[in-house]
Short mmCIF file of C-alpha atoms and ligand atoms in Angstrom, two decimals:
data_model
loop_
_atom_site.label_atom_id
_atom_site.label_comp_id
_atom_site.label_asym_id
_atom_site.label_seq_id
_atom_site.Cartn_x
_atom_site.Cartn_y
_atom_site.Cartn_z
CA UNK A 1 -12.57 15.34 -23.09
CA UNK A 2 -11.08 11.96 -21.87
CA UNK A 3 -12.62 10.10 -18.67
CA UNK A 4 -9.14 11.44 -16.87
CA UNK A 5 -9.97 15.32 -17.76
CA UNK A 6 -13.16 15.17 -16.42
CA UNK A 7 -12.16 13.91 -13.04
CA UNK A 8 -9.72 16.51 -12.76
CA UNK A 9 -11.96 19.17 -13.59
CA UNK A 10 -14.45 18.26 -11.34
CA UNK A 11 -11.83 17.63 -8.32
CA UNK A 12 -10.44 21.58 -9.24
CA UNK A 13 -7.71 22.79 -11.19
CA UNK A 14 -5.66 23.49 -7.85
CA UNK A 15 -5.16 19.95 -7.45
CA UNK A 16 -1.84 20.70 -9.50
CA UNK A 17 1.25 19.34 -8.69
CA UNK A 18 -0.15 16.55 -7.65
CA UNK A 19 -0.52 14.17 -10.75
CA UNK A 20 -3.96 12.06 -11.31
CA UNK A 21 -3.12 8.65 -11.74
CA UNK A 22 -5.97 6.53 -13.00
CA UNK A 23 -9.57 5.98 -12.55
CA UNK A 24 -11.05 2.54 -10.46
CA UNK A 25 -12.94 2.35 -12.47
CA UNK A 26 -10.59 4.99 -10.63
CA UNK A 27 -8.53 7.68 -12.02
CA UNK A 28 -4.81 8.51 -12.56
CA UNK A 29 -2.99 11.10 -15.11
CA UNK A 30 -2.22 9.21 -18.20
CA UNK A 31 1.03 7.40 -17.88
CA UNK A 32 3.68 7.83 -20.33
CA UNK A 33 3.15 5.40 -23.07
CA UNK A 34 5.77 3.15 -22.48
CA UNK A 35 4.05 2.47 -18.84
CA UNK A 36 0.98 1.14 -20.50
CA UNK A 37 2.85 -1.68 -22.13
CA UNK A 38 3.43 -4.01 -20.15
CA UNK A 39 2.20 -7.29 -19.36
CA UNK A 40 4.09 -9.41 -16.70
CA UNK A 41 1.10 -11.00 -14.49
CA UNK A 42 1.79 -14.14 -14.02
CA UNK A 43 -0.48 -16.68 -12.00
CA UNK A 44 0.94 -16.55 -8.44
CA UNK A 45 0.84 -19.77 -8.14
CA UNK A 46 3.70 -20.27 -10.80
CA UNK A 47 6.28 -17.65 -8.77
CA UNK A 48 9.23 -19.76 -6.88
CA UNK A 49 8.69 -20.10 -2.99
CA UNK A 50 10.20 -17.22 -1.01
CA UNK A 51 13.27 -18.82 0.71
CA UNK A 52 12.83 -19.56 4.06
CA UNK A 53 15.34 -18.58 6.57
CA UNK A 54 17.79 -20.73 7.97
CA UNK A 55 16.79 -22.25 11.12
CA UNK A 56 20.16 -24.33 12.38
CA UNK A 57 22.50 -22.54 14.55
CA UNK A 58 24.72 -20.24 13.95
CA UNK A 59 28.50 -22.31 13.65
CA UNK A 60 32.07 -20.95 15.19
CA UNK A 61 34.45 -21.39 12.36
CA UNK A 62 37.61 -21.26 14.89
CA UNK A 63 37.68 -23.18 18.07
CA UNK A 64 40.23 -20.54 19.18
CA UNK A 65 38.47 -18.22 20.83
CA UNK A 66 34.79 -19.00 21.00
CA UNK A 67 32.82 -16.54 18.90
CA UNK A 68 29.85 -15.23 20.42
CA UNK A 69 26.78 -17.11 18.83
CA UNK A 70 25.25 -15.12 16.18
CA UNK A 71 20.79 -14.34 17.07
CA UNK A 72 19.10 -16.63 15.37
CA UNK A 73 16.71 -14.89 12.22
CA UNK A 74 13.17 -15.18 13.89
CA UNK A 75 10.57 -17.08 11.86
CA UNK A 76 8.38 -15.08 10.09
CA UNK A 77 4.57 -16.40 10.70
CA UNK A 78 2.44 -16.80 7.99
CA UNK A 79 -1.17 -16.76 7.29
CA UNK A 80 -3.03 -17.53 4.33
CA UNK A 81 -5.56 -15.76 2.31
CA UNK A 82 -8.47 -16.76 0.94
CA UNK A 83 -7.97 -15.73 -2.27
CA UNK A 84 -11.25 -17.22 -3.75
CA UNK A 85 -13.17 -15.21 -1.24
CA UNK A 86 -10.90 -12.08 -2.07
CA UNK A 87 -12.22 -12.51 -5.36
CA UNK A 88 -15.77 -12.83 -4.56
CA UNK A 89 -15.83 -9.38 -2.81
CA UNK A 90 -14.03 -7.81 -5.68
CA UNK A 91 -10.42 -7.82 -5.18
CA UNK A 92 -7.71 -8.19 -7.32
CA UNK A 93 -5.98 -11.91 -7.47
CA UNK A 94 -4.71 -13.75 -10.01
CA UNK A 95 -6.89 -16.23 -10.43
CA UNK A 96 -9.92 -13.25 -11.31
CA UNK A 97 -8.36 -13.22 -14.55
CA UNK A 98 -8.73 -9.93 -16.26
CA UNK A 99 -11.58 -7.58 -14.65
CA UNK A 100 -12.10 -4.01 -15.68
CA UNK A 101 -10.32 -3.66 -11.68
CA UNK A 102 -7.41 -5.70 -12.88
CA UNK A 103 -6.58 -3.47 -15.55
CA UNK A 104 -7.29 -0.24 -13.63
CA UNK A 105 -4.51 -1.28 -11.32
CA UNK A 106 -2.29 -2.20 -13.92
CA UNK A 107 -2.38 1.82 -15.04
CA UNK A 108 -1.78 2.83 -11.59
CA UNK A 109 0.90 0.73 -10.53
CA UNK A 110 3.18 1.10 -13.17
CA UNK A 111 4.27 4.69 -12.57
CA UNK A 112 4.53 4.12 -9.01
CA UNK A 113 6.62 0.56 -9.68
CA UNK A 114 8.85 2.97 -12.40
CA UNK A 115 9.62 5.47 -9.36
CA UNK A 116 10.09 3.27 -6.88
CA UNK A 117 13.58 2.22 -7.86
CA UNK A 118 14.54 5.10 -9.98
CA UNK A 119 17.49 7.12 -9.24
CA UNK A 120 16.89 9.72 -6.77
CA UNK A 121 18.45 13.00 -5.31
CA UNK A 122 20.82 12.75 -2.36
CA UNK A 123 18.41 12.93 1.09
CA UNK A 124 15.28 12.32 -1.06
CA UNK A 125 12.74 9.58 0.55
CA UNK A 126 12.93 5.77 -0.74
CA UNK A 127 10.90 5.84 -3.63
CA UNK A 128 10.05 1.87 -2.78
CA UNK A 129 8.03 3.53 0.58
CA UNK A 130 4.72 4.59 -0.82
CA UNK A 131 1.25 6.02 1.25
CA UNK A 132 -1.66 5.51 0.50
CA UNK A 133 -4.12 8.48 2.22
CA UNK A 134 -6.96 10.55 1.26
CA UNK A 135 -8.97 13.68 3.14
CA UNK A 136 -11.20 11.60 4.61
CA UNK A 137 -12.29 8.23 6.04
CA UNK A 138 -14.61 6.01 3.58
CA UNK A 139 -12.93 6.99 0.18
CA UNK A 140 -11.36 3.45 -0.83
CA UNK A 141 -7.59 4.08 1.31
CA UNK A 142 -7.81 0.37 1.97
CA UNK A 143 -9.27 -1.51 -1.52
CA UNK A 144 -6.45 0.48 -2.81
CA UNK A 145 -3.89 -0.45 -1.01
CA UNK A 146 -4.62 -4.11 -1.37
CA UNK A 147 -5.37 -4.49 -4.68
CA UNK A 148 -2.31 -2.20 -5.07
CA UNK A 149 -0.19 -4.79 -2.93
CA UNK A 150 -1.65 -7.60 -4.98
CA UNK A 151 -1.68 -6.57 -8.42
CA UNK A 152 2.17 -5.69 -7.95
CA UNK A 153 2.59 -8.85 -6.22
CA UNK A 154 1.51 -10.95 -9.11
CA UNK A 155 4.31 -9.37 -11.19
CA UNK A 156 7.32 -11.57 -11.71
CA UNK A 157 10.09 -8.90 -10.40
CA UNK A 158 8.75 -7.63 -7.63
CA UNK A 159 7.71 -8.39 -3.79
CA UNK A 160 5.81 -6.53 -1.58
CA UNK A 161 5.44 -5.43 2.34
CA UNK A 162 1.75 -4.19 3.22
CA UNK A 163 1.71 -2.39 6.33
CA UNK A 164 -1.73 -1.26 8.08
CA UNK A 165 -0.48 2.32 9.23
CA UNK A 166 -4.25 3.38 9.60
CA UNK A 167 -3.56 2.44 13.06
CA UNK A 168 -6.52 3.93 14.48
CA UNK A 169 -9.42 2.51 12.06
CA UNK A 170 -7.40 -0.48 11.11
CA UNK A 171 -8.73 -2.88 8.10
CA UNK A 172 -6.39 -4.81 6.36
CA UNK A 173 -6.65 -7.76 8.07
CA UNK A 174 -10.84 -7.25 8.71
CA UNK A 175 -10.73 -7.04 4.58
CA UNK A 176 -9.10 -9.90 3.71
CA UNK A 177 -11.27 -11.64 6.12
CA UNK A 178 -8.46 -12.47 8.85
CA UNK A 179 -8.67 -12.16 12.52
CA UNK A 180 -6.51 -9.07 14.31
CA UNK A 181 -2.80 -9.80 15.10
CA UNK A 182 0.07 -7.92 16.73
CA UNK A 183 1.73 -5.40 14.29
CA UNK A 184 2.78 -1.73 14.33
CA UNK A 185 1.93 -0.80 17.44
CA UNK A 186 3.40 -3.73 18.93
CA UNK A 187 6.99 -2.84 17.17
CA UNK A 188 6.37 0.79 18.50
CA UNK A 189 5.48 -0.13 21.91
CA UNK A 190 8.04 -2.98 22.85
CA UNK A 191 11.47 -2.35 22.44
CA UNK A 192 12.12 -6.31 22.21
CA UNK A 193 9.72 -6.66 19.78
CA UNK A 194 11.31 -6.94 15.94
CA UNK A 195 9.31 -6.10 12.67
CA UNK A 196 10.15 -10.47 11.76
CA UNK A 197 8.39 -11.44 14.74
CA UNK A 198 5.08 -9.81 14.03
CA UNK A 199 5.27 -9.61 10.12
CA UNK A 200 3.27 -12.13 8.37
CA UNK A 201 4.39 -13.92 5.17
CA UNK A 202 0.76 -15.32 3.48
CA UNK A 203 0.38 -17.90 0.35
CA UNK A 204 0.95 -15.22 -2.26
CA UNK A 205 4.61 -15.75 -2.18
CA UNK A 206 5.49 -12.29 -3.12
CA UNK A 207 3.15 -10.33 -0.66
CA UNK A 208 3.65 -10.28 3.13
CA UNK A 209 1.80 -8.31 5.52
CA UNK A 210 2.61 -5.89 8.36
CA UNK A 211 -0.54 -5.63 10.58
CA UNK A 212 -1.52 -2.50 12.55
CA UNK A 213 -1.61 -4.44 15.88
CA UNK A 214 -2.77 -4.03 19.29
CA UNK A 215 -4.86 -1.12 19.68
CA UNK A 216 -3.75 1.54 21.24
CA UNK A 217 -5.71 5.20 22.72
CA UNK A 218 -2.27 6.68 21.62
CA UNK A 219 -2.01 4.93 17.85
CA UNK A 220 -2.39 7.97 15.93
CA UNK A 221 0.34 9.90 18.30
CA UNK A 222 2.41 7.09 17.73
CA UNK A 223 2.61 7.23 13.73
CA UNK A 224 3.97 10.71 14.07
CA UNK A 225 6.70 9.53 16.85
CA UNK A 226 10.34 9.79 16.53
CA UNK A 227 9.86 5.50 16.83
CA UNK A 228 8.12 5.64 13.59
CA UNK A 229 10.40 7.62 12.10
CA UNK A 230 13.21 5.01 12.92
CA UNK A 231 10.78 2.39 11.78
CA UNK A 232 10.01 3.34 8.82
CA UNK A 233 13.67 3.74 8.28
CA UNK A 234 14.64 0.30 9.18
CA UNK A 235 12.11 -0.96 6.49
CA UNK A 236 13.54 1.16 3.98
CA UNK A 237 16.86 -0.29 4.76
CA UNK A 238 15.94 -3.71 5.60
CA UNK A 239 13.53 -4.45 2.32
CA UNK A 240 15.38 -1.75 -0.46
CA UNK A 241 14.15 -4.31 -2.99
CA UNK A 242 10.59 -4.22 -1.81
CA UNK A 243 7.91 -2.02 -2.70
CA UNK A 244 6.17 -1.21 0.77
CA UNK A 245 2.31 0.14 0.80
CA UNK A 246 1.28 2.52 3.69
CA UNK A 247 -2.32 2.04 4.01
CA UNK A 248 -2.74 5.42 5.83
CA UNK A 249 -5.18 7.62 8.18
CA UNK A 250 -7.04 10.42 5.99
CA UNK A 251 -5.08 13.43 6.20
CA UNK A 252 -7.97 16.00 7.36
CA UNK A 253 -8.83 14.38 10.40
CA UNK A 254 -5.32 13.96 12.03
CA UNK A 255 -2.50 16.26 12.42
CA UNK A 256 -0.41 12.53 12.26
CA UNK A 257 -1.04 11.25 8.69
CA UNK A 258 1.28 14.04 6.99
CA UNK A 259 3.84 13.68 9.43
CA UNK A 260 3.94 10.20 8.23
CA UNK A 261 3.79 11.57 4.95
CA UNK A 262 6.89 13.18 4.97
CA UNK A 263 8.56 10.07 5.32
CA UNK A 264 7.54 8.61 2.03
CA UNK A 265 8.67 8.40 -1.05
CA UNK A 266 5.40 8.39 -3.08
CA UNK A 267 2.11 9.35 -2.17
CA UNK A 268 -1.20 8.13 -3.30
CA UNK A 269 -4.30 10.46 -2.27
CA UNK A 270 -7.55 8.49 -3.26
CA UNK A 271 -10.38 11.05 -4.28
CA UNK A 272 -13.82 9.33 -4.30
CA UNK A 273 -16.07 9.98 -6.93
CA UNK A 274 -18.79 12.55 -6.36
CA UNK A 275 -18.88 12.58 -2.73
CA UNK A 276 -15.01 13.94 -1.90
CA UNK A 277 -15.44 17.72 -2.20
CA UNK A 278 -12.73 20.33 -4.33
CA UNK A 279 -12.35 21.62 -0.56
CA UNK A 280 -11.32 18.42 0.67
CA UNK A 281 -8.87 17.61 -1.76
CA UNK A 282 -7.32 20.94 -1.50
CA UNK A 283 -6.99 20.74 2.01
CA UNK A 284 -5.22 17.45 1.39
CA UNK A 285 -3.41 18.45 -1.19
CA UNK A 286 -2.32 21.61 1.47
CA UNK A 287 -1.17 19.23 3.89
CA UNK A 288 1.08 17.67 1.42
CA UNK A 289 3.39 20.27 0.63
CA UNK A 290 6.88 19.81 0.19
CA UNK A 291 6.14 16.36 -0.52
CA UNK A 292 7.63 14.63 -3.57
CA UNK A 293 5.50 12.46 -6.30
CA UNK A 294 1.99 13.44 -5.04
CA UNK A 295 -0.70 11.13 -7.32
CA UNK A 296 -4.66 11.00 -7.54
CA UNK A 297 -6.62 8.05 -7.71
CA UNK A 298 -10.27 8.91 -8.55
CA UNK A 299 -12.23 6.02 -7.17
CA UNK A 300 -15.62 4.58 -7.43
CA UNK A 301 -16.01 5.91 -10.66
CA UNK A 302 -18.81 4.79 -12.27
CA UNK A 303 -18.28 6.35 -15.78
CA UNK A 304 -16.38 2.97 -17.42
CA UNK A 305 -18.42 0.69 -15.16
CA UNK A 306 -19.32 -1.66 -17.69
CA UNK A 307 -18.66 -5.21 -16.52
CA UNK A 308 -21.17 -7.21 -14.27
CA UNK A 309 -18.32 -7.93 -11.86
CA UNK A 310 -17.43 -4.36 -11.76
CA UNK A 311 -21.30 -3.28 -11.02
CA UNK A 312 -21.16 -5.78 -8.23
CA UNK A 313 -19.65 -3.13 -5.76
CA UNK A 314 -22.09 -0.18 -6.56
CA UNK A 315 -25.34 -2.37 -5.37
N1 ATP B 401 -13.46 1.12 -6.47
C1 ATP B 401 -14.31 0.58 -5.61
N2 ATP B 401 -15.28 -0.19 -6.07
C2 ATP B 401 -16.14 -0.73 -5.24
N3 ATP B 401 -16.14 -0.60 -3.90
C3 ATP B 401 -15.18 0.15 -3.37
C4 ATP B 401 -14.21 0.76 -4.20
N4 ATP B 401 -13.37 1.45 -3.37
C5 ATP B 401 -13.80 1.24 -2.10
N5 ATP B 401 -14.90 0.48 -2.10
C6 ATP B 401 -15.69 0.09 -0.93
O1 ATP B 401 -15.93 1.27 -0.17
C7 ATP B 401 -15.85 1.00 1.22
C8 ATP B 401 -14.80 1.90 1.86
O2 ATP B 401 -13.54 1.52 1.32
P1 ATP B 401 -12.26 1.39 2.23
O3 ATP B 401 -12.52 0.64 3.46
O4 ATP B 401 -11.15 0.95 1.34
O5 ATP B 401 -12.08 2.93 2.59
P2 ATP B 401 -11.04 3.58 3.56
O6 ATP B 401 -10.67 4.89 2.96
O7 ATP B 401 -9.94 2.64 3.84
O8 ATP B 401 -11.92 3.80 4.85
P3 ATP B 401 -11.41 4.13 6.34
O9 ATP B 401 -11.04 5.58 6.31
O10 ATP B 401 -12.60 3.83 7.19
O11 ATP B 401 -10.24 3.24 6.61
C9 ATP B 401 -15.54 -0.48 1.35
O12 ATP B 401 -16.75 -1.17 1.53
C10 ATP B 401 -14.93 -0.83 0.02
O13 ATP B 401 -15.11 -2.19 -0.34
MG1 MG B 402 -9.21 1.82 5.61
#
């Protein structure tokens, strides 16, 4: 019985439609051949600088009638991460070379890359918008996302926006070892605010961040808000190109996280090994319904744990 058969059968059968993804040493359905092919990372440090905007002003081309002068694009701020210290604490970069975690990322992210920009149905979600969730805090929502974020970052086709939607326990930032900034909420709560001037760009040229912002007694409220909805459509029609990771509140403890849900195009639901109950994940799985491209990750697997690096995060 593969590693893969195993985790679904101790998750439950009724997991079904949603499709197991890998294992980190986590867990997803086995991708169609073809996905387990490829081999584009590239050191980051080789991909061409993101543009930056322009910063002169905008120029009338007719002295006729004086055009109105166009808003100038708002800086985008950056930050950098400390990708040596990323790696120390066990996430994926490209200078890590190739970890057992490296390669479990590169089976989960290739399905979700191939949907992202597939063809899809009239009215059907942006499969470039993906969530990351699970049934409950503590499960790995946030090491997935960013070593999702990351690992599809260092590909050479493809840039990505992570946004800390886990607005009420929010960690991106705390991960990655960075101070709090204005994000999400912000946008949500400030009509003048736009998504450039809180979004950070960082040093990996082909990952920039959207942090959850100020806190807020009302943040989980606010992900299910009619604001949110419009949000989340502006980045779908802002960044088409971009594949943008939801990291997400768990879905059992707030009404809110499959409202946002419904928004997305692909969902992620990160099971952790032998602690996340069948009951859990079936409630989950419940409040997914009528949700398109539902996946598994089975996390903190120990059962392939063989390298020393790998071990590191068990102690
Ligand atoms: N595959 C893994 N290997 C090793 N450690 C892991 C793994 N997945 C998660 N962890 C660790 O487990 C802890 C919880 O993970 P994480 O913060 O990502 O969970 P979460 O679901 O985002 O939690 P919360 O609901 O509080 O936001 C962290 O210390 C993280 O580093
Ligand atoms: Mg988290």
């Amino acid at each position: 019985m593969s590693i893969i058969e195993k985790a679904a059968n101790r998750i439950g059968k009724p997991v079904a439609p949603a499709v197991p993804l890998a294992h980190v040493r986590t867990q997803m359905a086995p991708p169609a051949p073809e996905l387990l092919t490829d081999s584009q990372n590239v050191a980051v440090a080789d991909l061409p600088e993101v543009e930056a905007p322009p910063q002169g002003p905008a120029v009338a081309l007719s002295n006729a009638e004086p055009a109105a002068p166009e808003p100038l694009p708002r800086p985008t701020r950056m930050i950098e991460l400390d990708l040596a210290r990323m790696n120390e604490v066990g996430l994926v970069t490209a200078a890590g070379g190739r970890t057992n975690l490296v390669e479990d990322f590169r089976i989960i992210k290739r399905p979700l890359i191939k949907r992202a920009f597939a063809a899809r149905k009239p009215n059907a979600n942006p499969g470039n918008l993906i969530m990351i969730t699970s049934s409950l805090p503590g499960e790995g929502k946030t090491f997935t996302s960013i070593n999702l974020a990351m690992s599809i970052a260092m590909e050479l086709d493809h840039t990505v926006l992570l946004v800390d939607a886990d607005v009420a326990r929010p960690s991106v930032l705390r991960t990655l070892g960075l101070p709090a900034q204005r994000g999400l909420m912000d946008i949500l709560l400030d009509d003048h605010l736009d998504m450039s001037d809180v979004m950070l760009r960082t040093n990996v040229n082909t990952l920039s961040i959207l942090p959850a912002g100020t806190s807020n007694p009302r943040a989980t409220e606010l992900l299910a808000s009619q604001a949110m909805k419009s949000l989340v459509h502006e980045i779908a029609n802002r960044y088409p190109d971009r594949i943008v990771i939801f990291d997400s509140p768990p879905l059992l403890l707030t009404s809110e996280a499959h409202v946002l849900a419904s928004h997305m195009g692909q969902i992620v639901v990160v099971v952790e090994s032998e602690k996340t109950t069948q009951h859990a994940v079936k409630e989950a799985l419940h409040q997914l319904e009528g949700c398109s491209n539902v996946n598994l990750v089975y996390n903190k697997s120990r059962e392939l744990n063989t390298s020393s690096k790998y071990d590191y995060h068990y102690g």
